Coordinates of C-alpha atoms in Angstrom, one line a residue:
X9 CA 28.5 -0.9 8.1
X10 CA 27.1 -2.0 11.3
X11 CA 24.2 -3.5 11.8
X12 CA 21.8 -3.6 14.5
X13 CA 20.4 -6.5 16.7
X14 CA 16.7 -7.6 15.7
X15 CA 14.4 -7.4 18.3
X16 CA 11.5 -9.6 19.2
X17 CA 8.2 -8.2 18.2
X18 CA 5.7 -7.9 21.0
X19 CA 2.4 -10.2 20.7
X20 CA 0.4 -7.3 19.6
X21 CA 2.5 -6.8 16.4
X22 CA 2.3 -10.4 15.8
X23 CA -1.6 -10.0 16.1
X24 CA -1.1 -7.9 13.4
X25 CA 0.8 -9.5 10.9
X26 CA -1.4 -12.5 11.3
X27 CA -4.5 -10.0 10.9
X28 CA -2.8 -9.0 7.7
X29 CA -1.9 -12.5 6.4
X30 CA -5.6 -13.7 7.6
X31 CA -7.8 -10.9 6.1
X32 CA -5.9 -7.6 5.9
X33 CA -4.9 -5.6 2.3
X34 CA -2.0 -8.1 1.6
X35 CA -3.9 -11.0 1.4
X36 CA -6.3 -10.3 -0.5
X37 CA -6.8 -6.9 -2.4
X38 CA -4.6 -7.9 -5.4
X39 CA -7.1 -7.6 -8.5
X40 CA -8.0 -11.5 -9.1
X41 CA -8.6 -12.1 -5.6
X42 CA -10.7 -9.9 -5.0
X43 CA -13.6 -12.1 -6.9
X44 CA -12.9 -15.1 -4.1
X45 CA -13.1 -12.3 -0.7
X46 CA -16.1 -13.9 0.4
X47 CA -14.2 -17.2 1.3
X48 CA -10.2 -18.8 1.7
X49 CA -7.5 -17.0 3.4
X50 CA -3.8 -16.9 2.9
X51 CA -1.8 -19.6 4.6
X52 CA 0.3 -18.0 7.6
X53 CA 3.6 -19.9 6.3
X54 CA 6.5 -18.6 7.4
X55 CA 5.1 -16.6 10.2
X56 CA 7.1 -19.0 12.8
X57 CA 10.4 -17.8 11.4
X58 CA 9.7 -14.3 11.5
X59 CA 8.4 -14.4 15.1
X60 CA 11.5 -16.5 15.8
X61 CA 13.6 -13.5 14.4
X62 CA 12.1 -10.4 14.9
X63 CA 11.8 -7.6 13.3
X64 CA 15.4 -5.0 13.3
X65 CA 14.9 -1.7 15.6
X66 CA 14.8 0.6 12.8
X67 CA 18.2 3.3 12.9
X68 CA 18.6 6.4 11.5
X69 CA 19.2 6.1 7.6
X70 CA 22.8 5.2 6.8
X71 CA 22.6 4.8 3.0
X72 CA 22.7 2.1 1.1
X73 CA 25.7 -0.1 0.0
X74 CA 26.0 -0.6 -3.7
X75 CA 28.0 -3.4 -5.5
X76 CA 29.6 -2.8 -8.9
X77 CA 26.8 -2.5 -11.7
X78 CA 27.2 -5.2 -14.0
X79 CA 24.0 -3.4 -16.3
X80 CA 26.0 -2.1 -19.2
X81 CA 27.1 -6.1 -19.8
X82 CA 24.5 -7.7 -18.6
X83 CA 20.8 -6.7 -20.6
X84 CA 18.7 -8.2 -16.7
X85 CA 17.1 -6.8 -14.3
X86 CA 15.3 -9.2 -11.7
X87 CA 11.7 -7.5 -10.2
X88 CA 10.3 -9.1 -7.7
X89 CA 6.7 -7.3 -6.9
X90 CA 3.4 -8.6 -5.5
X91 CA 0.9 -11.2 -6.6
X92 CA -1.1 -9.8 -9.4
X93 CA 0.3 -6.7 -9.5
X94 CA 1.2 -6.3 -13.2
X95 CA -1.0 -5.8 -16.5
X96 CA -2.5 -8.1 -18.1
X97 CA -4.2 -7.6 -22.0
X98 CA -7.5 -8.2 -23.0
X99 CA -6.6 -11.4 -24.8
X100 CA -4.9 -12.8 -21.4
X101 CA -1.2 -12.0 -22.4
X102 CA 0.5 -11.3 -19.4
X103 CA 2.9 -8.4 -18.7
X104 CA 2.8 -6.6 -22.1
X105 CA 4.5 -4.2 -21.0
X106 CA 7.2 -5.9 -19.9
X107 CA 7.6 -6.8 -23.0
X108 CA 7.5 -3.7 -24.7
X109 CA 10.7 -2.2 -22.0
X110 CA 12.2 -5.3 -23.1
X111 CA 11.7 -4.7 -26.7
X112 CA 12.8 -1.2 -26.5
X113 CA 15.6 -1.6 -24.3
X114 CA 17.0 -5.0 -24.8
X115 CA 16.8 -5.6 -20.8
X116 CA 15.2 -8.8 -20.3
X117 CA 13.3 -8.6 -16.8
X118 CA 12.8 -11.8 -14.4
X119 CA 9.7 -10.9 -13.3
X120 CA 8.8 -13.0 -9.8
X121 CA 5.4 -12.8 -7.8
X122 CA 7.0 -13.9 -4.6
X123 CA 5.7 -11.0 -2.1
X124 CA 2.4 -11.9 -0.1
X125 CA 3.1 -9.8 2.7
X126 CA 5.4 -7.3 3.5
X127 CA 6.8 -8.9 6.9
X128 CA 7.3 -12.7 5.1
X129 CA 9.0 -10.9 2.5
X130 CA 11.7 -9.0 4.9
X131 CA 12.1 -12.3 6.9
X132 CA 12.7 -13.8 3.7
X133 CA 15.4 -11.3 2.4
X134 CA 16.6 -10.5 6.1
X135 CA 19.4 -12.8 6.0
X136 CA 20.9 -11.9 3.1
X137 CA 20.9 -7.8 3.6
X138 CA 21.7 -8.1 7.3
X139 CA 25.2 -9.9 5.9
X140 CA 26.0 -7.4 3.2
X141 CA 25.4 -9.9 0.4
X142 CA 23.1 -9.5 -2.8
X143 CA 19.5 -11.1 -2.2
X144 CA 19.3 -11.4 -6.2
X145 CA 16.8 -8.8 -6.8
X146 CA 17.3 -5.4 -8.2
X147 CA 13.9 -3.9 -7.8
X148 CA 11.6 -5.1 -4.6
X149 CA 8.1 -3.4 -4.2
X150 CA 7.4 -2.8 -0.4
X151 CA 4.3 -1.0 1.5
X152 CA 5.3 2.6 2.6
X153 CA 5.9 1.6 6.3
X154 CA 8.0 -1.5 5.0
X155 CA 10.4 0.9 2.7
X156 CA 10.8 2.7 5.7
X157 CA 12.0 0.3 7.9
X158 CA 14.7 -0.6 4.9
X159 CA 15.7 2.7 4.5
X160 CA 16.3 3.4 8.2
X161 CA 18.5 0.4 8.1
X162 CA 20.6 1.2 5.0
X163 CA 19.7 -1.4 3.4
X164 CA 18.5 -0.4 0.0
X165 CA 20.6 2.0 -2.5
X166 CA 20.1 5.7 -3.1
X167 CA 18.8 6.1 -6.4
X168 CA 20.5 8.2 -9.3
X169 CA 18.2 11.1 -10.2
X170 CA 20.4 11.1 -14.1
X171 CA 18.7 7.6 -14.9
X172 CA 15.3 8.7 -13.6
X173 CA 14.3 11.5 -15.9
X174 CA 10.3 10.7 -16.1
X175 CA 9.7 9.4 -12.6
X176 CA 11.4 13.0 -11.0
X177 CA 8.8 15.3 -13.4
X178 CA 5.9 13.6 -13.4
X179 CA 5.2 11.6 -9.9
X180 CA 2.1 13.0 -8.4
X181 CA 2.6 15.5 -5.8
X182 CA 0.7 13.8 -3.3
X183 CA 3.5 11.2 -3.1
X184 CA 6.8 13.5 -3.7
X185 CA 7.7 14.0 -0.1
X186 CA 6.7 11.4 2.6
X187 CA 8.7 11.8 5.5
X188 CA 10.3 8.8 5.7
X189 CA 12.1 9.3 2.2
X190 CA 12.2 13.2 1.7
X191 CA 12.5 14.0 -2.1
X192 CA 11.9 9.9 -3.0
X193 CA 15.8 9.4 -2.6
X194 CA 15.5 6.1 -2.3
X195 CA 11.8 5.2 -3.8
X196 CA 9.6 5.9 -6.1
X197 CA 6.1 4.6 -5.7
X198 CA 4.7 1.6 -7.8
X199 CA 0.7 2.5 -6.9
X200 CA -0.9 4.6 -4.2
X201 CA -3.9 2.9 -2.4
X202 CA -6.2 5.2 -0.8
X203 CA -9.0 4.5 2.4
X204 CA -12.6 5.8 1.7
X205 CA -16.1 5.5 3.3
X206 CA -17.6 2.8 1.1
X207 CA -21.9 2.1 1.4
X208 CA -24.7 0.4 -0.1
X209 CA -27.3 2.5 -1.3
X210 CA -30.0 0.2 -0.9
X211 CA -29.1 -0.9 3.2
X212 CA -28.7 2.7 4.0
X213 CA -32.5 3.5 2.8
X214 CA -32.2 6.9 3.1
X215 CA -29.7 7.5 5.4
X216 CA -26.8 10.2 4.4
X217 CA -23.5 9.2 5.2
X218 CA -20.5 11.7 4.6
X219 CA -18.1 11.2 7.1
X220 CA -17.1 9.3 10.3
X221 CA -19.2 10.8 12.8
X222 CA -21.9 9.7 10.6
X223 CA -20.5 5.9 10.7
X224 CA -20.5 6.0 14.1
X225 CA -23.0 8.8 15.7
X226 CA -25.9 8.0 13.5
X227 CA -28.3 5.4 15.7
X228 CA -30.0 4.1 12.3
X229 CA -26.9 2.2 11.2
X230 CA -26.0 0.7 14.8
X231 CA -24.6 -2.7 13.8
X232 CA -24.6 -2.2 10.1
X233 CA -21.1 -0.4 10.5
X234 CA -17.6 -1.9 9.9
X235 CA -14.1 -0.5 10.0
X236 CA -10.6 -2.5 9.1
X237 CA -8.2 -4.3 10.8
X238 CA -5.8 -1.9 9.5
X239 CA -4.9 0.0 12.5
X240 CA -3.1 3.1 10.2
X241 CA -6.5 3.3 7.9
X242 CA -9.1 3.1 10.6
X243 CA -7.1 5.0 13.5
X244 CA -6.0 7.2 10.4
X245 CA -9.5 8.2 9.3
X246 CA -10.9 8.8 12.9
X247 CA -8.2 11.3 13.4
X248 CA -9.4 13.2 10.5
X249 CA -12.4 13.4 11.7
X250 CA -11.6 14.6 15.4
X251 CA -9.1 17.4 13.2
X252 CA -6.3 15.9 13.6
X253 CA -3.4 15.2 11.5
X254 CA -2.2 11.7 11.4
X255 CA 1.1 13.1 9.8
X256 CA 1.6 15.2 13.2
X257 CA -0.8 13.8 16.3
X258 CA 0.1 12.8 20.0
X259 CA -0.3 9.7 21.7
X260 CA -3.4 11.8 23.5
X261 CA -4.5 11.8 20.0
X262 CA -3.7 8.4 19.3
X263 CA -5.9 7.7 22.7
X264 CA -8.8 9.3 21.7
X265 CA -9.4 8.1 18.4
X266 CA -9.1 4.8 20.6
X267 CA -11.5 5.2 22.9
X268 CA -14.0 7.1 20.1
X269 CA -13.8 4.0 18.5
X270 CA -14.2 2.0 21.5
X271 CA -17.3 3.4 22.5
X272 CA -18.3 1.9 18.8
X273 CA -18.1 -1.2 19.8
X274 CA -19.5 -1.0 23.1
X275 CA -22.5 0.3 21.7
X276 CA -22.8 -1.9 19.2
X277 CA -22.8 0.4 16.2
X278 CA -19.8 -1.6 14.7
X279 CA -20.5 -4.5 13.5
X280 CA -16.9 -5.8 13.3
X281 CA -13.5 -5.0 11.6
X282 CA -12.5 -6.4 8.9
X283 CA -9.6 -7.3 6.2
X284 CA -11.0 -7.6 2.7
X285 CA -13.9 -9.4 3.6
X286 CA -16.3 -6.0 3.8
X287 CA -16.4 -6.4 0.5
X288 CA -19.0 -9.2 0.4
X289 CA -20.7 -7.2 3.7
X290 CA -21.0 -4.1 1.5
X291 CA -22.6 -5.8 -1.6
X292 CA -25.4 -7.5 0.9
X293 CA -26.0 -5.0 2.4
X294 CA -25.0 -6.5 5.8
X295 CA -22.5 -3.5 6.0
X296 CA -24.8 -0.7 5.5
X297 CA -21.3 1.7 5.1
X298 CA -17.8 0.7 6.2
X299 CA -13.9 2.4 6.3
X300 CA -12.6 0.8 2.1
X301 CA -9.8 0.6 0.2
X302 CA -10.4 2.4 -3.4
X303 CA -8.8 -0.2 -5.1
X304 CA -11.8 -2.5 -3.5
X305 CA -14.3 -0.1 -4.7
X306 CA -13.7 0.1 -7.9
X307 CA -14.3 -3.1 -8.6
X308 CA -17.6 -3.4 -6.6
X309 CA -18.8 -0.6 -8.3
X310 CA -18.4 -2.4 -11.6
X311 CA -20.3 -5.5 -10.0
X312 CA -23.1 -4.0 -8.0
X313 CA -25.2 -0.6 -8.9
X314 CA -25.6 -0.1 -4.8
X315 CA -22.4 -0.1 -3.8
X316 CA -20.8 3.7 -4.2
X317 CA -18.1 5.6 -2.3
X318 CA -17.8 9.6 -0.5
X319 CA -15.0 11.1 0.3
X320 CA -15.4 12.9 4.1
X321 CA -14.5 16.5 3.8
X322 CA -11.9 16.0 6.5
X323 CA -9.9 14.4 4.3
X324 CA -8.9 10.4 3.9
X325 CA -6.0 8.5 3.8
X326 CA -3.3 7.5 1.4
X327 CA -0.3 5.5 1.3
X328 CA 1.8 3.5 -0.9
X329 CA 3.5 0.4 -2.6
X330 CA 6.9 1.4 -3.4
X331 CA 9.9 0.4 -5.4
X332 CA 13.4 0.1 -4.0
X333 CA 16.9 -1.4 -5.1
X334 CA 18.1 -3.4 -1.9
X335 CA 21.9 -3.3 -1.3
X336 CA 24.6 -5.1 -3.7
X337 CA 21.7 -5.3 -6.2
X338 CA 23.5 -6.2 -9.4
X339 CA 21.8 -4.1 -12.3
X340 CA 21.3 -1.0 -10.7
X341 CA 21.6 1.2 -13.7
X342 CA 18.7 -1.3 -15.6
X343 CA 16.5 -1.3 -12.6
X344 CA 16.4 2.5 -12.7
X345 CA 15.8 2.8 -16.4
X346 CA 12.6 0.0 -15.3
X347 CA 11.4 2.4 -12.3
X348 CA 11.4 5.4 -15.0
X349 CA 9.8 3.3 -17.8
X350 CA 6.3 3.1 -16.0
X351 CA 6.4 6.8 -15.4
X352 CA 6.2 7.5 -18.9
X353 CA 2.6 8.1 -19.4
X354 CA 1.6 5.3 -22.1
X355 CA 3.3 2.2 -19.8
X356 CA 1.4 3.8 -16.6
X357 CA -1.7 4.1 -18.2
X358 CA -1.6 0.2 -19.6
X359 CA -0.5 -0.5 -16.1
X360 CA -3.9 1.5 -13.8
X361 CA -6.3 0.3 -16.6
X362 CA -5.6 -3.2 -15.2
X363 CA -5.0 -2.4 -11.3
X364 CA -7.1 -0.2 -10.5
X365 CA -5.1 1.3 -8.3
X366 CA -4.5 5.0 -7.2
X367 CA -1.6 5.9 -10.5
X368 CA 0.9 7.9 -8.7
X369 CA 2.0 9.5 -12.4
X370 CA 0.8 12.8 -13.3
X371 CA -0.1 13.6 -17.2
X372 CA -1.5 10.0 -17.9
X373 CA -4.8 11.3 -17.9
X374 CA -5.3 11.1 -21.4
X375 CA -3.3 8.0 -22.5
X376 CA -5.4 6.3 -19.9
X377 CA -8.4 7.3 -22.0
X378 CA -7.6 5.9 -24.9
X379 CA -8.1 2.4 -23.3
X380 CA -10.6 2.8 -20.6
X381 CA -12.1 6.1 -20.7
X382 CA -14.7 5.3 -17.2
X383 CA -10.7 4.4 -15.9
X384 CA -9.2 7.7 -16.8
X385 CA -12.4 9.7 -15.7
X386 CA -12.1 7.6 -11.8
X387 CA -11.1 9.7 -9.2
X388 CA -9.8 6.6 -7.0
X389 CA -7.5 5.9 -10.0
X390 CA -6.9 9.6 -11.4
X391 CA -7.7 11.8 -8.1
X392 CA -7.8 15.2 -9.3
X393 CA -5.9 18.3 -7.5
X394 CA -9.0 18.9 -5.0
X395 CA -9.0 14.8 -4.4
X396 CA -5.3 14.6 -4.0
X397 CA -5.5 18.1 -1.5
X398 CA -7.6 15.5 0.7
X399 CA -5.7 13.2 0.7
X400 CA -3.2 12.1 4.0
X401 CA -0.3 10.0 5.0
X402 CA 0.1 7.8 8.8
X403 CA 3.4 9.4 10.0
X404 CA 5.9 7.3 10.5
X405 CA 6.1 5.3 13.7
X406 CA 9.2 4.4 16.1
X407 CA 9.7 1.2 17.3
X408 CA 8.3 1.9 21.2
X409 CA 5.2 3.6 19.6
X410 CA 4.5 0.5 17.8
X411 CA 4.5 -1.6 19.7
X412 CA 1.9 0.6 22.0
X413 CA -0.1 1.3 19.5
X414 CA -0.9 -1.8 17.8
X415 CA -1.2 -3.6 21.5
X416 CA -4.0 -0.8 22.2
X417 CA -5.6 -1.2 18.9
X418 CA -5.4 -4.7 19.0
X419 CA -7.6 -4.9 22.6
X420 CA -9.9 -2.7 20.7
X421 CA -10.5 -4.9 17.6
X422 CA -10.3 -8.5 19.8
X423 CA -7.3 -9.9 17.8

């Protein structure tokens, strides 16, 4: 196979990893940290070698390379996945159902909490994938634009449909066909995370905040307004509201959701973008309303009575965290049979009572229920059919638009 030269990345994607290590969704919106977002930050270790090595120009998909399956002889399968990212019981036992595949199955599963951030993690298995050789995991959880990038490359394995029975019937239609992996060849999703308009009752004092153009047109919430540091949720959710598609917009688009939210900022009705740190602006009421991840809001909701969420009619956005088997993986077969365990209802339902997360697995409704009934009735855990009609993906990007697009949102956001 051959494989393509890496290319520097320009400083505005560099901006934006740091924005994602400093504050953005991978540092901080895993479930237990979301208690500590009103101080600390994730150390930026590692972020010297990954400037110093760039970031492969992504090809057209080549497939993947497997290795010979040693699963049938040996009862492993190694999962590497984010930080607090799996369930946890009401006792504190970790990873019950973990032990429950492993009880059924006899596959023991090395479970490792070594992904921060999706760029560390590729410069950390770069090396290893770019040389053909095994990187010693045989299930790797990556953000939707992330699994791209891997897929385009060839460097994760096309999945066997035969050893994936639950995960083909019952993952949500919202997430069946994005089009960077048509039909979920080569991933299925772990948890969807979706962008809302989150407010506090109490700071808007009366004001009625449906969509975007109220966030930003509506004079009584001048500097009580705050989008994120996400440039696919915020630039995402504008487009929506101009009627556009950010599966299918232009860069005239792109430019005028710029400059709509550049004249934001210059007449001070934002406040500031954030990472996860709106959270504790929302709950004082310093953010009056602000662009949230549902994951977020769930939580808040639990903790304060003002805090609440809307859904804009035009629609909000939605993407994913995704499991993949990178190249020469070794237990191919085992980490399929893991993938299809937690789309089995009861396993996925003991897994979104803890996360909170968007479940990507249809039919868990009830089983969800029977642990956490307030869970299963959540439409930012269980959207129904009219939530999930709403609901939009960021298109995928090439490498030249990019690179233009995160310099131009950068200069809008000050990074």
């Amino acid at each position: 196979m051959e494989h393509q030269e890496p290319e520097r990345l320009s400083p505005a994607q560099l901006a934006a990893i740091r924005r994602s290590f400093r504050s953005g969704r991978a540092a901080m919106t895993r479930r237990s940290l979301l208690r500590a977002s009103a101080g600390g930050a994730l150390t930026v270790g590692g972020l010297g070698a990954l400037s110093a090595c760039g970031i492969p120009a992504a090809g057209q998909a080549k497939g993947g390379t497997s290795a010979e399956d040693h699963s049938a002889k040996e009862k492993t399968v190694d999962f590497s996945n984010w930080t607090e990212y799996m369930d946890v019981d009401d006792s504190g036992k970790r990873h019950p159902t973990l032990d429950a595949f492993t009880k059924r199955t006899g596959i023991k599963v090395k479970y490792t909490e070594d992904i921060n951030d999706n760029s560390e993690f590729f410069a950390k298995i770069k090396p290893q994938l770019a040389a053909g050789q095994d990187t010693g995991r045989d299930i790797i959880v990556l953000t939707d634009w992330m699994a791209a990038r891997l897929i385009r490359l060839g460097w994760v394995q096309k999945l066997d449909a035969s050893n994936l029975p639950h995960a083909y019937a019952n993952l949500s239609e919202q997430f069946r066909s994005p089009d960077w992996d048509p039909g979920r060849a080569y991933s299925y999703p772990w948890q969807g995370i979706s962008t809302v308009i989150a407010y506090n009752k109490k700071a808007l004092d009366g004001v009625e905040v449906k969509s975007v153009s109220d966030l930003l047109d509506n004079p009584r919430l001048k500097g009580r307004v705050g989008f994120l540091t996400e440039m696919r949720d915020s630039i995402g959710m504008t487009l929506l509201d101009m009627g556009k598609d950010p599966a299918n917009f232009t860069d005239d688009d792109y430019d005028a959701a710029i400059a709509r939210l550049q004249k934001g900022v210059d007449n001070g009705q934002i406040r500031r973008f954030t990472g996860n740190d709106y959270t504790s602006d929302i709950t004082s009421g310093d953010f009056a309303a602000c662009i949230a991840w549902a994951g977020d809001v769930v939580q808040l909701k639990a903790d304060s009575p003002d805090v609440d969420f809307v859904i804009p009619d035009s629609g909000y956005m939605t993407s994913s965290d995704n499991m993949l088997v990178p190249n020469k993986a070794r237990h191919k077969t085992n980490a399929e049979r893991l993938m299809d365990y937690y789309y089995e209802p009861e396993p996925a339902a003991e897994l979104a009572a803890y996360i909170n997360y968007v479940c990507p697995v249809d039919g868990v409704q009830a089983a969800l229920a029977k642990i956490d009934k307030d869970a299963a009735d959540n439409p930012l855990i269980i959207p129904d059919k009219a939530m999930q009609a709403k609901s939009h993906a960021f298109r995928s990007l090439s490498t030249k638009e990019e690179t233009a697009y995160e310099a131009k949102f950068a200069k809008l956001t000050g990074a």
